[in-house]
Amino acid sequence: MWVNYCTILYSENSNNVSVTCAKRHLTAIPDDIPGNAVSLNLSSNDISNISRMDLRGLSKLEALYVKNNWILQIDDGTFADVVELKVLDLGENLLTALTKNMFQGLSKLETLSLDNNIISFISPVVFQPLVILRLVDLSNNYLHQISDIDYIVKLPTLQHLIITHNNFTSFQSNDLHVNTSNLLTLSLDSVKKFSITRDIFPHLQSLDLRGWSKDIEWEVSNKTFLRSLTRLHMSETSLSFDVYRAILQTAYSLQEFQMDNIQKWIDDGLIDVACQIPSLRTVDVRNSEIHTIKEHMLQSCSNLIELNLSFNNIKSMADNALQSMTQLRSLILQNNKLSELPVAVQGLTTLEVYDLSSNDISELYCPYFWNLTSLTILDLSHNQISYISDCVFQNVNNLKILNLENNQIMSFIDTFKDKLQTLEFLNLRNIDIMNFIHGDFRSLSSLQYLCIDLDKCYSVDEGGFEGLDNLQILYLLGDNYFYDHFSGLSNLSTLILNVVQSQSHNSSEQRDSSSLVVLTLLASFIYHFLRSHLTYAYYLFLAFLYDNKRRKKGIPHSYDAFVSYNVHDEAWVCGELLPELEGQQGWRLCLHHRDFEPGKPIVENITDAIYNSRKTICVISPNYLQSEWCSKEIQMASYRLFDEHKDVLIMVFLEDIPANQLSPYYQIRSLVKRSSYLSWPQAGQHTGVFWQKIRQALEREENPAEHT
């Protein structure tokens, strides 16, 4: 429904509505906004001022987005009627001052975004009405003195403060007239002096100091003043080694330390200094041009559980470089220059996750994984592996996920024989396998998902998939398969065929029709074993043909994302996700209740929605998992994920769901890059970070293997 250039989104479970007027070239707020609106999005318009009359009668409004306008003036008392407002976004405007009564009446406001304005003055009493405010974003403004935020820090409920990119020259506790702050996270830009001489931040957990300059003076007179600090993130800084040491010595409770683009002090032992903090459990050092992991570089890191050294240029590792890491569970060495597996890793009996993707590994020999008895996830994709010894996987009895995609493997003679009985996911896409011998997969009795490339395979023995008794999803690339190959797959629920184009020996004409030939050959098998999924498989096949033609012609996507959700979660989608992503961030979303074509078969609508969108956002809840159509949507989206090998699937969990309820999604979720797996409950009150992560996931276009 439309009202004066705005779209009204109704919820099935309540009388409340969400109204979006984003990008409508409005110069004023429409005067006919329904009184039952709970969300109003006015972002990206030409509004220059807001008066009290503009919001009169909107007593149910909970979220107001006026980002990216030309607002110079907000009259005192403007928000007096919107007493239920929880979220107010005034970012990217032209506000110069926060006046005395600007926020009068907003006693229920929790999140306030004022980023990217030109604010240089804040009234000492402007925040007094905001008695439950939890997050304030004042980044990219013109504040000069830390005393300007004095009255914000005093708010007893404030937990998250972002003040990066202002004109502060120092951050000193003596400039803040507060005894104790309940602040949990602080993002602070480069200052010349950081001084905490009073115990005013006893609850501070996270400190973001990215982009600090080299001439900072760091003073924390008593290290107990930062006793709750568990996370520190620094990047692209030119701080001296002594300043780094001073910072780390005052963070004795640190659990997670992330450093990006820090090349200068790695060889001098910066990581080792950090690891001397007994509580440290995670070290993340990316993009820092590390070439060699030397013997003593990590010697103090005995308590680490997670180590991420991805996106460096690591070519070698000393044999005893990880000797002290007796508790390490996750090791990420993705996107480096390793030509062989490091000997140093062989003794890590506690290791559960091992990522070696996008390196230069060519051969796998017996001892590499023998002692990794706890390993559950192994990623060797995007290497140059051409040889695998038959005893490589002999002792990895707990492995559940194995990714061998994009390698040069030509055969699996005894590779899996009597091994990997617990393996659930196996990715063999884009390898050079020449033939599959009867019994190659016989031991993989727990396998549930298999992606395999038969494009270069000249023969598959009858019963080549024998032993895969629990296989549920089989994804085949190429056209080299026949009915007999699938005998014994009684539990298969989904068969995905990606038939590649080929050339005849006698003609250069492309054989698009080969897809139809193969489908005909397999029709009896599909009907016999997958009769309930016949329509779905047919549309998957059409989706492949449709997407293949679309990509050939260079047809752009119509939407940024298709949102897959259950009707019981519509209130959250319309009240939270839609205003943020379409309004505040400006994405174009496809929703079934407004964008599906009436009269069109539902599966065809789903297919069109997924392939007309750059990405798919799955809003997962218990109701979602129980829905047949939601199951089709996520399976089709995951098919596209593995077909295109791009990060096209974003999972958002609305609730904390036990692992035993997530099958078969658990295996798929494990393959999605970590920034694309999001939890709404974990976001808590700090939803700004949650939405920023979705923005980052939607912006990414690269191959997942390039940035996981």
XYZ file of C-alpha atoms in Angstrom:
708
model
C 0.000 0.000 0.000
C 1.186 3.518 -0.806
C 0.661 6.780 1.067
C 2.055 9.964 -0.437
C 5.099 8.328 -2.074
C 5.656 5.978 0.878
C 5.258 2.209 1.163
C 3.305 0.692 4.044
C 4.283 -2.802 5.144
C 1.688 -4.689 7.136
C 2.346 -7.403 9.692
C 0.138 -10.483 9.743
C 0.299 -10.799 13.515
C -0.523 -7.255 14.632
C -2.206 -4.021 13.619
C 1.099 -2.174 13.515
C 2.747 -1.151 10.253
C 6.182 -0.156 9.005
C 6.444 2.805 6.649
C 9.352 3.387 4.297
C 9.769 6.670 2.431
C 13.450 6.277 1.615
C 14.870 7.741 -1.603
C 11.653 9.553 -2.600
C 13.131 13.079 -3.014
C 10.959 14.319 -0.146
C 11.614 17.833 1.156
C 9.363 17.392 4.204
C 7.941 14.565 6.289
C 4.557 13.485 4.832
C 1.591 14.535 6.950
C -0.403 11.328 6.460
C 1.856 8.766 8.134
C -0.472 6.197 9.815
C -0.785 6.548 13.564
C -0.108 2.820 14.033
C 3.342 3.019 12.423
C 6.064 1.425 14.555
C 8.880 2.118 12.090
C 9.357 5.130 9.793
C 12.194 5.306 7.294
C 12.889 8.719 5.744
C 16.508 8.117 4.786
C 18.123 9.508 1.631
C 15.739 12.382 0.962
C 16.026 16.190 0.852
C 14.509 17.054 4.243
C 16.155 20.114 5.814
C 14.333 20.466 9.144
C 12.031 18.567 11.511
C 9.365 20.209 13.644
C 7.027 18.906 16.343
C 4.088 18.966 13.923
C 5.899 16.522 11.622
C 5.729 13.672 14.151
C 2.469 14.527 15.918
C 0.211 11.535 16.529
C 2.907 8.889 16.002
C 2.689 7.626 19.561
C 3.511 4.012 18.621
C 6.673 4.821 16.693
C 9.651 2.761 17.891
C 12.219 3.379 15.141
C 12.864 6.551 13.125
C 15.494 6.697 10.386
C 16.282 10.107 8.891
C 19.797 9.306 7.713
C 21.350 11.026 4.693
C 19.219 14.158 4.408
C 20.026 17.895 4.638
C 18.786 18.468 8.176
C 20.082 21.705 9.666
C 17.460 22.255 12.338
C 15.445 20.130 14.754
C 13.023 22.200 16.795
C 12.897 21.798 20.560
C 10.121 19.388 21.522
C 10.083 17.734 18.093
C 10.052 14.251 19.645
C 7.541 14.966 22.418
C 4.838 12.748 20.868
C 7.005 9.763 19.912
C 7.300 8.531 23.474
C 7.855 4.879 22.453
C 10.870 5.632 20.249
C 13.779 3.222 20.803
C 15.966 3.860 17.744
C 16.763 7.284 16.255
C 19.154 7.647 13.322
C 20.106 11.209 12.344
C 23.401 10.316 10.698
C 24.749 11.981 7.543
C 23.041 15.338 7.954
C 24.138 18.938 8.587
C 23.496 19.302 12.306
C 25.939 21.674 13.993
C 24.658 21.583 17.579
C 22.642 19.452 19.980
C 20.421 21.967 21.745
C 18.916 21.865 25.218
C 15.462 20.370 24.546
C 16.164 18.560 21.278
C 15.534 15.071 22.715
C 12.766 15.958 25.151
C 10.283 13.093 25.574
C 12.585 10.283 24.418
C 12.687 8.456 27.729
C 12.659 5.040 25.996
C 15.383 5.749 23.443
C 18.106 3.074 23.385
C 20.123 3.786 20.221
C 21.108 7.238 18.932
C 23.136 7.697 15.727
C 24.530 11.169 15.024
C 27.483 10.164 12.877
C 28.694 12.183 9.884
C 27.267 15.552 10.858
C 29.203 18.741 11.643
C 28.386 18.853 15.350
C 30.743 21.056 17.340
C 28.496 21.931 20.316
C 26.589 19.696 22.734
C 24.342 21.197 25.392
C 25.230 19.909 28.873
C 21.616 18.860 29.471
C 20.570 17.572 26.042
C 20.981 13.906 27.064
C 19.183 14.151 30.412
C 15.823 12.842 29.074
C 17.521 9.742 27.612
C 17.403 7.691 30.777
C 17.893 4.244 29.169
C 20.205 5.174 26.284
C 22.638 2.350 25.498
C 24.455 3.293 22.296
C 25.646 6.657 20.931
C 27.476 7.104 17.636
C 29.111 10.531 17.290
C 31.791 9.527 14.799
C 32.847 11.898 12.017
C 31.907 15.187 13.649
C 33.751 18.340 14.787
C 34.022 17.828 18.532
C 37.259 19.239 19.954
C 37.346 18.478 23.672
C 36.659 15.254 25.480
C 34.596 17.278 27.939
C 32.032 17.565 25.117
C 31.027 13.965 25.806
C 31.152 14.323 29.586
C 27.383 14.215 29.960
C 27.075 11.221 27.655
C 29.542 9.159 29.668
C 27.588 10.015 32.806
C 24.475 8.239 31.529
C 24.090 5.203 33.814
C 22.764 2.922 31.057
C 25.266 3.848 28.322
C 27.181 0.775 27.138
C 28.588 1.621 23.700
C 30.237 4.864 22.564
C 31.718 5.590 19.124
C 33.649 8.871 18.846
C 36.132 8.160 16.052
C 37.091 10.828 13.493
C 36.601 13.942 15.582
C 39.160 16.585 16.525
C 40.089 15.326 19.973
C 43.714 15.844 20.927
C 43.535 13.843 24.139
C 41.391 11.415 26.096
C 41.957 11.961 29.815
C 39.887 10.777 32.738
C 40.512 14.095 34.491
C 38.461 15.828 31.791
C 35.439 13.676 32.559
C 33.419 14.667 35.604
C 32.109 11.218 36.363
C 32.913 8.832 39.167
C 32.016 5.582 37.413
C 30.856 4.789 33.876
C 29.072 1.608 32.802
C 30.604 1.782 29.321
C 31.316 -1.629 27.751
C 32.813 -0.658 24.380
C 34.724 2.418 23.253
C 35.876 3.285 19.722
C 38.395 6.117 19.822
C 40.365 7.859 17.095
C 43.990 8.925 17.228
C 44.833 11.275 20.098
C 48.135 12.610 21.375
C 47.501 11.554 24.951
C 45.472 8.743 26.487
C 45.375 9.022 30.258
C 43.332 7.072 32.804
C 44.266 8.092 36.331
C 40.941 7.276 37.992
C 38.891 4.097 38.113
C 36.032 5.414 35.953
C 35.764 2.526 33.431
C 35.539 -0.595 35.603
C 33.256 -2.379 33.085
C 35.013 -1.534 29.796
C 35.332 -4.749 27.763
C 36.300 -3.661 24.238
C 38.644 -0.929 23.024
C 39.045 -0.082 19.339
C 42.191 1.983 18.702
C 42.594 1.616 14.945
C 44.515 4.290 13.066
C 46.466 5.780 15.984
C 49.425 8.056 15.244
C 52.995 7.486 16.405
C 53.359 10.311 18.930
C 50.761 9.172 21.472
C 51.453 9.316 25.195
C 49.832 6.343 26.954
C 49.210 6.537 30.688
C 47.152 4.166 32.795
C 48.363 4.790 36.323
C 46.954 1.544 37.698
C 46.455 -1.482 35.468
C 43.392 -2.488 37.488
C 41.629 0.481 35.872
C 41.238 -1.683 32.721
C 40.575 -4.912 34.593
C 37.494 -5.806 32.502
C 39.105 -5.160 29.104
C 38.930 -8.421 27.141
C 39.134 -7.264 23.505
C 41.630 -4.906 21.845
C 41.679 -4.105 18.129
C 44.495 -2.120 16.521
C 45.406 -1.669 12.864
C 47.384 0.502 10.476
C 49.104 2.293 13.312
C 52.581 3.761 13.478
C 52.961 3.416 17.220
C 56.368 2.648 18.640
C 57.119 -0.766 20.102
C 57.318 0.774 23.586
C 53.800 2.206 23.270
C 52.451 -1.182 22.184
C 54.154 -2.764 25.160
C 52.712 -0.132 27.501
C 49.195 -0.680 26.151
C 49.420 -4.452 26.522
C 50.882 -4.239 30.012
C 47.808 -2.332 31.193
C 45.381 -4.886 29.704
C 46.055 -7.833 31.979
C 42.582 -9.386 31.424
C 42.815 -9.333 27.620
C 41.321 -12.378 25.879
C 41.281 -11.298 22.212
C 43.937 -9.234 20.443
C 43.486 -8.317 16.785
C 46.171 -6.567 14.735
C 45.812 -5.672 11.054
C 48.479 -4.244 8.771
C 51.148 -4.181 11.459
C 54.419 -5.192 9.820
C 57.054 -3.255 11.694
C 57.128 -4.916 15.106
C 56.216 -8.530 14.360
C 59.838 -9.654 14.033
C 60.709 -7.812 17.240
C 58.349 -10.018 19.245
C 55.087 -8.066 19.511
C 52.958 -11.224 19.393
C 55.080 -12.800 22.104
C 54.620 -9.705 24.282
C 50.848 -9.974 23.876
C 50.899 -13.679 24.706
C 52.529 -12.955 28.040
C 49.069 -11.871 29.192
C 47.852 -15.063 30.938
C 44.200 -14.578 29.980
C 44.828 -14.161 26.228
C 43.006 -16.822 24.194
C 42.752 -15.399 20.647
C 45.388 -13.707 18.484
C 44.422 -12.433 15.038
C 47.233 -10.979 12.910
C 46.239 -10.402 9.285
C 47.707 -8.508 6.338
C 51.013 -7.948 8.114
C 53.491 -9.298 5.554
C 54.750 -12.108 7.761
C 57.071 -14.320 5.700
C 58.354 -16.769 8.304
C 57.042 -17.998 11.640
C 60.254 -18.131 13.597
C 61.036 -20.393 16.518
C 60.542 -17.824 19.280
C 57.815 -15.691 17.693
C 55.003 -17.524 19.521
C 56.856 -19.125 22.410
C 54.751 -17.403 25.107
C 51.414 -18.287 23.467
C 50.788 -21.438 25.484
C 47.253 -20.426 26.478
C 45.982 -19.607 22.998
C 42.851 -21.358 21.741
C 42.578 -19.535 18.393
C 45.373 -18.275 16.129
C 44.617 -16.499 12.852
C 47.566 -15.660 10.582
C 45.629 -15.377 7.315
C 46.394 -13.007 4.455
C 50.098 -12.802 5.107
C 52.910 -14.127 2.923
C 54.004 -16.977 5.151
C 56.300 -19.340 3.259
C 57.788 -21.317 6.121
C 57.387 -22.151 9.790
C 60.032 -23.365 12.213
C 59.466 -26.989 13.220
C 58.964 -26.110 16.893
C 57.264 -22.742 16.382
C 53.988 -24.026 17.889
C 55.480 -26.326 20.480
C 54.064 -24.407 23.431
C 50.483 -24.312 22.091
C 49.074 -27.299 23.895
C 45.533 -25.864 24.001
C 45.167 -24.565 20.432
C 41.822 -25.474 18.834
C 41.709 -23.297 15.723
C 44.557 -22.448 13.336
C 43.820 -20.286 10.291
C 46.644 -20.064 7.741
C 44.528 -19.132 4.742
C 45.922 -17.058 1.875
C 49.621 -17.533 2.466
C 52.488 -18.997 0.421
C 53.013 -22.361 2.088
C 54.199 -25.062 -0.320
C 53.954 -27.878 2.223
C 52.170 -28.504 5.482
C 54.136 -27.181 8.466
C 55.753 -29.855 10.602
C 55.074 -27.625 13.616
C 51.358 -28.400 13.415
C 51.747 -32.167 13.614
C 51.890 -32.206 17.406
C 48.731 -30.163 18.049
C 46.520 -32.905 19.450
C 43.857 -30.411 20.588
C 43.427 -28.796 17.143
C 39.825 -28.896 15.884
C 39.817 -26.399 12.983
C 42.684 -26.249 10.468
C 42.396 -23.886 7.490
C 45.135 -24.104 4.849
C 43.075 -22.851 1.924
C 44.627 -20.703 -0.792
C 48.246 -21.742 -0.361
C 50.691 -23.512 -2.703
C 50.523 -27.055 -1.303
C 51.046 -29.767 -3.936
C 51.367 -33.054 -2.022
C 49.917 -34.643 1.119
C 52.051 -37.237 2.894
C 51.284 -39.629 5.734
C 52.574 -37.835 8.858
C 50.848 -34.512 8.197
C 47.649 -35.212 10.160
C 48.490 -38.345 12.124
C 48.490 -36.709 15.559
C 45.574 -34.336 14.914
C 43.133 -36.674 16.608
C 40.696 -33.893 17.590
C 40.437 -32.388 14.101
C 36.836 -31.830 12.947
C 37.214 -29.268 10.115
C 39.988 -29.353 7.502
C 40.090 -26.899 4.595
C 42.659 -27.587 1.866
C 40.801 -25.871 -0.960
C 42.459 -23.696 -3.590
C 45.870 -25.299 -3.471
C 47.759 -27.316 -6.101
C 47.379 -30.756 -4.548
C 48.011 -33.517 -7.089
C 49.079 -36.368 -4.813
C 47.480 -37.750 -1.636
C 49.151 -40.624 0.169
C 46.762 -43.441 1.094
C 47.570 -43.046 4.805
C 47.117 -39.274 5.130
C 43.757 -39.481 6.912
C 44.579 -42.586 8.923
C 44.191 -41.127 12.438
C 41.804 -38.196 11.967
C 38.886 -40.176 13.312
C 36.769 -37.165 14.320
C 36.876 -35.243 11.033
C 33.435 -34.024 9.964
C 34.161 -31.485 7.207
C 36.788 -31.890 4.472
C 37.177 -29.346 1.678
C 39.444 -30.322 -1.243
C 37.947 -27.987 -3.819
C 40.071 -26.454 -6.576
C 43.022 -28.810 -6.584
C 44.680 -31.085 -9.147
C 43.754 -34.438 -7.593
C 43.506 -37.171 -10.246
C 42.622 -40.256 -8.171
C 41.536 -41.449 -4.722
C 43.058 -44.921 -4.630
C 42.584 -46.055 -1.009
C 42.503 -42.410 0.147
C 39.280 -42.964 2.099
C 39.526 -46.723 2.595
C 38.798 -47.687 6.216
C 39.073 -44.025 7.240
C 36.939 -40.945 7.939
C 33.925 -42.856 9.219
C 32.667 -39.668 10.923
C 32.969 -37.415 7.848
C 29.706 -35.584 7.089
C 30.698 -33.067 4.407
C 33.060 -33.603 1.456
C 33.706 -31.015 -1.253
C 35.462 -32.302 -4.398
C 34.473 -29.510 -6.742
C 36.896 -28.450 -9.497
C 39.420 -31.247 -9.154
C 41.050 -33.274 -11.963
C 39.712 -36.709 -11.028
C 39.993 -39.133 -13.960
C 37.969 -42.078 -12.688
C 36.056 -43.301 -9.644
C 36.704 -46.890 -8.715
C 34.166 -49.132 -7.034
C 34.675 -48.758 -3.283
C 36.365 -45.348 -3.266
C 33.712 -44.024 -0.860
C 32.791 -47.265 0.881
C 34.035 -46.201 4.326
C 32.280 -42.825 4.366
C 29.156 -44.173 6.015
C 28.366 -40.904 7.860
C 28.664 -38.646 4.808
C 25.595 -36.447 4.336
C 26.751 -33.921 1.715
C 28.940 -34.649 -1.319
C 29.904 -32.139 -3.990
C 31.806 -33.785 -6.821
C 33.122 -32.739 -10.232
C 32.885 -35.340 -13.002
C 33.738 -32.975 -15.834
C 37.194 -34.496 -16.459
C 36.244 -37.986 -15.352
C 36.188 -40.566 -18.146
C 34.736 -43.438 -16.116
C 32.733 -44.143 -12.984
C 32.461 -47.763 -11.897
C 29.001 -49.184 -11.353
C 28.226 -48.630 -7.691
C 30.870 -45.928 -7.519
C 28.970 -44.307 -4.666
C 28.490 -47.535 -2.746
C 28.731 -47.148 1.023
C 27.230 -43.671 1.220
C 24.229 -44.957 3.130
C 23.465 -41.655 4.878
C 24.067 -39.314 1.944
C 21.306 -36.688 1.809
C 22.578 -34.122 -0.708
C 24.550 -34.993 -3.846
C 25.777 -32.160 -6.030
C 27.219 -33.309 -9.367
C 29.061 -31.212 -11.921
C 29.598 -32.461 -15.464
C 27.609 -34.947 -17.522
C 29.479 -38.214 -16.981
C 26.986 -40.187 -14.894
C 24.304 -42.789 -15.412
C 21.491 -44.490 -13.515
C 23.625 -47.357 -12.161
C 26.000 -44.954 -10.458
C 23.325 -44.041 -7.906
C 22.297 -47.482 -6.730
C 22.208 -47.762 -2.969
C 21.609 -44.079 -2.204
C 18.316 -44.767 -0.457
C 18.474 -41.758 1.898
C 19.240 -39.176 -0.772
C 16.815 -36.259 -0.471
C 18.332 -33.769 -2.922
C 20.117 -34.347 -6.221
C 21.594 -31.261 -7.873
C 22.831 -31.520 -11.455
C 25.081 -28.845 -12.867
C 25.627 -29.881 -16.473
C 28.514 -27.973 -17.991
C 28.699 -27.044 -21.642
C 31.098 -29.101 -23.733
C 32.294 -29.367 -27.322
C 31.825 -32.271 -29.696
C 34.851 -33.981 -31.223
C 33.333 -33.355 -34.631
C 31.972 -29.878 -34.104
C 32.656 -26.731 -32.109
C 28.947 -26.215 -31.528
C 28.078 -25.966 -27.847
C 25.763 -28.645 -26.540
C 23.282 -26.932 -24.262
C 20.862 -29.754 -25.063
C 23.088 -32.229 -23.183
C 21.410 -31.030 -20.009
C 18.052 -32.317 -21.240
C 19.543 -35.640 -22.350
C 21.051 -36.298 -18.928
C 17.858 -35.260 -17.194
C 15.936 -37.771 -19.301
C 18.398 -40.564 -18.476
C 17.990 -39.861 -14.777
C 14.231 -39.325 -14.785
C 13.360 -42.836 -13.618
C 15.890 -42.654 -10.799
C 14.662 -39.264 -9.639
C 11.046 -40.362 -9.680
C 11.790 -43.571 -7.803
C 13.895 -42.102 -5.012
C 13.004 -38.413 -4.964
C 9.404 -38.319 -6.042
C 8.448 -35.748 -3.363
C 11.268 -33.491 -4.581
C 10.641 -33.892 -8.313
C 9.141 -30.442 -8.800
C 11.891 -28.853 -6.738
C 14.669 -30.604 -8.685
C 13.032 -29.531 -11.939
C 13.123 -25.898 -10.862
C 16.729 -26.253 -9.743
C 17.503 -27.401 -13.249
C 15.603 -24.454 -14.727
C 17.430 -22.175 -12.310
C 20.754 -23.395 -13.619
C 19.723 -22.750 -17.228
C 18.204 -19.378 -16.327
C 21.253 -18.219 -14.393
C 23.610 -19.488 -17.078
C 21.824 -17.390 -19.712
C 21.621 -14.382 -17.409
C 25.347 -14.430 -16.752
C 26.111 -14.883 -20.451
C 24.079 -11.834 -21.382
C 25.437 -9.784 -18.505
C 21.950 -9.081 -17.128
C 22.277 -7.272 -13.772
C 20.508 -8.473 -10.643
C 17.205 -6.806 -9.821
C 17.732 -6.972 -6.058
C 20.622 -6.817 -3.630
C 19.160 -9.621 -1.529
C 16.210 -11.986 -1.293
C 15.000 -12.309 2.309
C 13.933 -15.854 3.157
C 11.877 -15.985 6.361
C 8.922 -17.660 8.021
C 5.661 -15.742 8.332
C 5.882 -15.973 12.130
C 9.024 -13.827 11.967
C 7.504 -11.167 9.726
C 7.261 -8.622 12.537
C 11.043 -8.702 13.004
C 11.702 -8.560 9.268
C 9.367 -5.599 8.705
C 10.112 -3.821 11.961
C 13.873 -4.328 12.266
C 15.558 -5.666 9.143
C 13.635 -3.825 6.425
C 13.953 -0.295 7.882
C 17.665 -0.800 8.482
C 18.695 -2.441 5.202
C 16.340 -0.693 2.764
C 16.109 2.584 4.576
C 19.254 3.313 6.451
C 21.657 1.371 4.236
C 19.793 1.768 0.948
C 19.730 -1.861 -0.254
C 16.960 -3.156 -2.517
C 15.392 -6.264 -0.993
C 13.068 -8.886 -2.422
C 10.270 -9.982 -0.058
C 7.733 -12.662 -0.881
C 4.729 -10.727 0.449
C 5.292 -7.761 -1.859
C 7.572 -8.869 -4.725
C 6.376 -12.359 -5.702
C 4.294 -12.439 -8.878
C 0.635 -13.328 -8.160
C -0.543 -16.497 -9.897
C 2.980 -17.774 -10.530
C 3.951 -21.167 -9.036
C 5.562 -20.650 -5.643
C 8.740 -22.598 -6.479
C 9.185 -20.560 -9.643
C 8.797 -17.369 -7.607
C 11.455 -18.629 -5.186
C 13.807 -19.515 -8.045
C 13.380 -16.110 -9.660
C 13.845 -14.317 -6.340
C 17.111 -16.090 -5.504
C 18.651 -15.755 -8.953
C 17.467 -12.184 -9.474
C 19.191 -11.202 -6.217
C 22.907 -10.864 -5.555
C 22.550 -12.624 -2.221
C 20.041 -14.445 -0.033
C 19.450 -13.574 3.628
C 17.994 -16.521 5.565
C 16.274 -15.460 8.792
C 16.488 -18.677 10.790
C 14.249 -19.546 13.724
C 12.560 -22.729 14.987
C 9.546 -21.890 12.815
C 11.844 -21.471 9.820
C 13.386 -24.911 10.308
C 9.941 -26.530 10.409
C 8.716 -24.868 7.215
C 8.825 -26.911 4.002
C 9.047 -23.847 1.772
C 11.750 -22.251 3.886
C 13.657 -25.512 3.548
C 13.390 -25.254 -0.237
C 14.605 -21.667 -0.159
C 17.703 -22.366 1.917
C 18.569 -25.481 -0.088
C 18.282 -23.584 -3.359
C 20.353 -20.733 -1.941
C 23.006 -23.209 -0.766
C 22.970 -24.834 -4.210
C 23.751 -21.439 -5.699
C 26.474 -20.942 -3.070
C 28.314 -24.051 -4.234
C 27.436 -23.563 -7.904
C 28.865 -20.040 -8.194
C 31.354 -20.416 -5.315
C 30.581 -16.901 -4.176
C 29.486 -15.692 -0.775
C 25.806 -15.414 -1.736
C 24.270 -16.811 1.459
C 23.896 -14.802 4.680
C 22.454 -16.589 7.711
C 20.807 -14.634 10.510
C 19.760 -16.606 13.589
C 16.875 -14.975 15.462
C 17.252 -17.389 18.366
C 19.976 -19.540 19.901
C 19.069 -22.914 18.415
C 20.585 -26.184 19.705
C 22.881 -27.908 17.219
C 20.680 -30.993 16.996
C 17.899 -28.874 15.461
C 20.088 -27.433 12.716
C 20.551 -30.493 10.530
C 20.980 -30.341 7.574
C 21.811 -26.650 7.856
C 24.733 -27.155 10.241
C 27.051 -28.446 7.533
C 26.110 -25.637 5.162
C 26.453 -23.017 7.887
C 29.954 -24.227 8.705
C 31.045 -23.433 5.166
C 29.704 -19.908 5.132
C 32.395 -17.378 6.087
C 32.255 -16.325 9.677
C 31.114 -12.705 8.994
C 28.117 -14.041 7.192
C 26.823 -16.115 10.151
C 25.087 -13.673 12.474
C 23.143 -14.015 15.711
C 20.493 -11.490 16.710
C 20.477 -12.592 20.402
C 24.252 -12.149 20.618
C 23.927 -8.615 19.271
C 22.061 -7.675 22.435
C 21.679 -3.939 22.715
C 24.697 -3.315 20.489
C 22.773 -3.761 17.232
C 24.932 -1.251 15.390
C 27.699 -3.841 15.042
C 25.154 -6.462 13.911
C 23.854 -4.246 11.094
C 27.372 -3.227 10.111
C 28.291 -6.893 9.656
C 25.277 -7.409 7.400
C 26.310 -4.342 5.416
C 29.794 -5.801 4.976
C 28.355 -9.149 3.892
C 26.104 -7.467 1.318
C 28.950 -5.345 -0.017
C 31.264 -8.300 -0.611
C 31.471 -9.541 -4.172
C 34.631 -11.639 -3.964
C 35.032 -15.350 -3.992
C 34.773 -16.572 -0.377
C 38.096 -18.276 -0.678
C 39.694 -14.926 -1.206
C 38.788 -13.437 2.116
C 37.560 -15.983 4.620
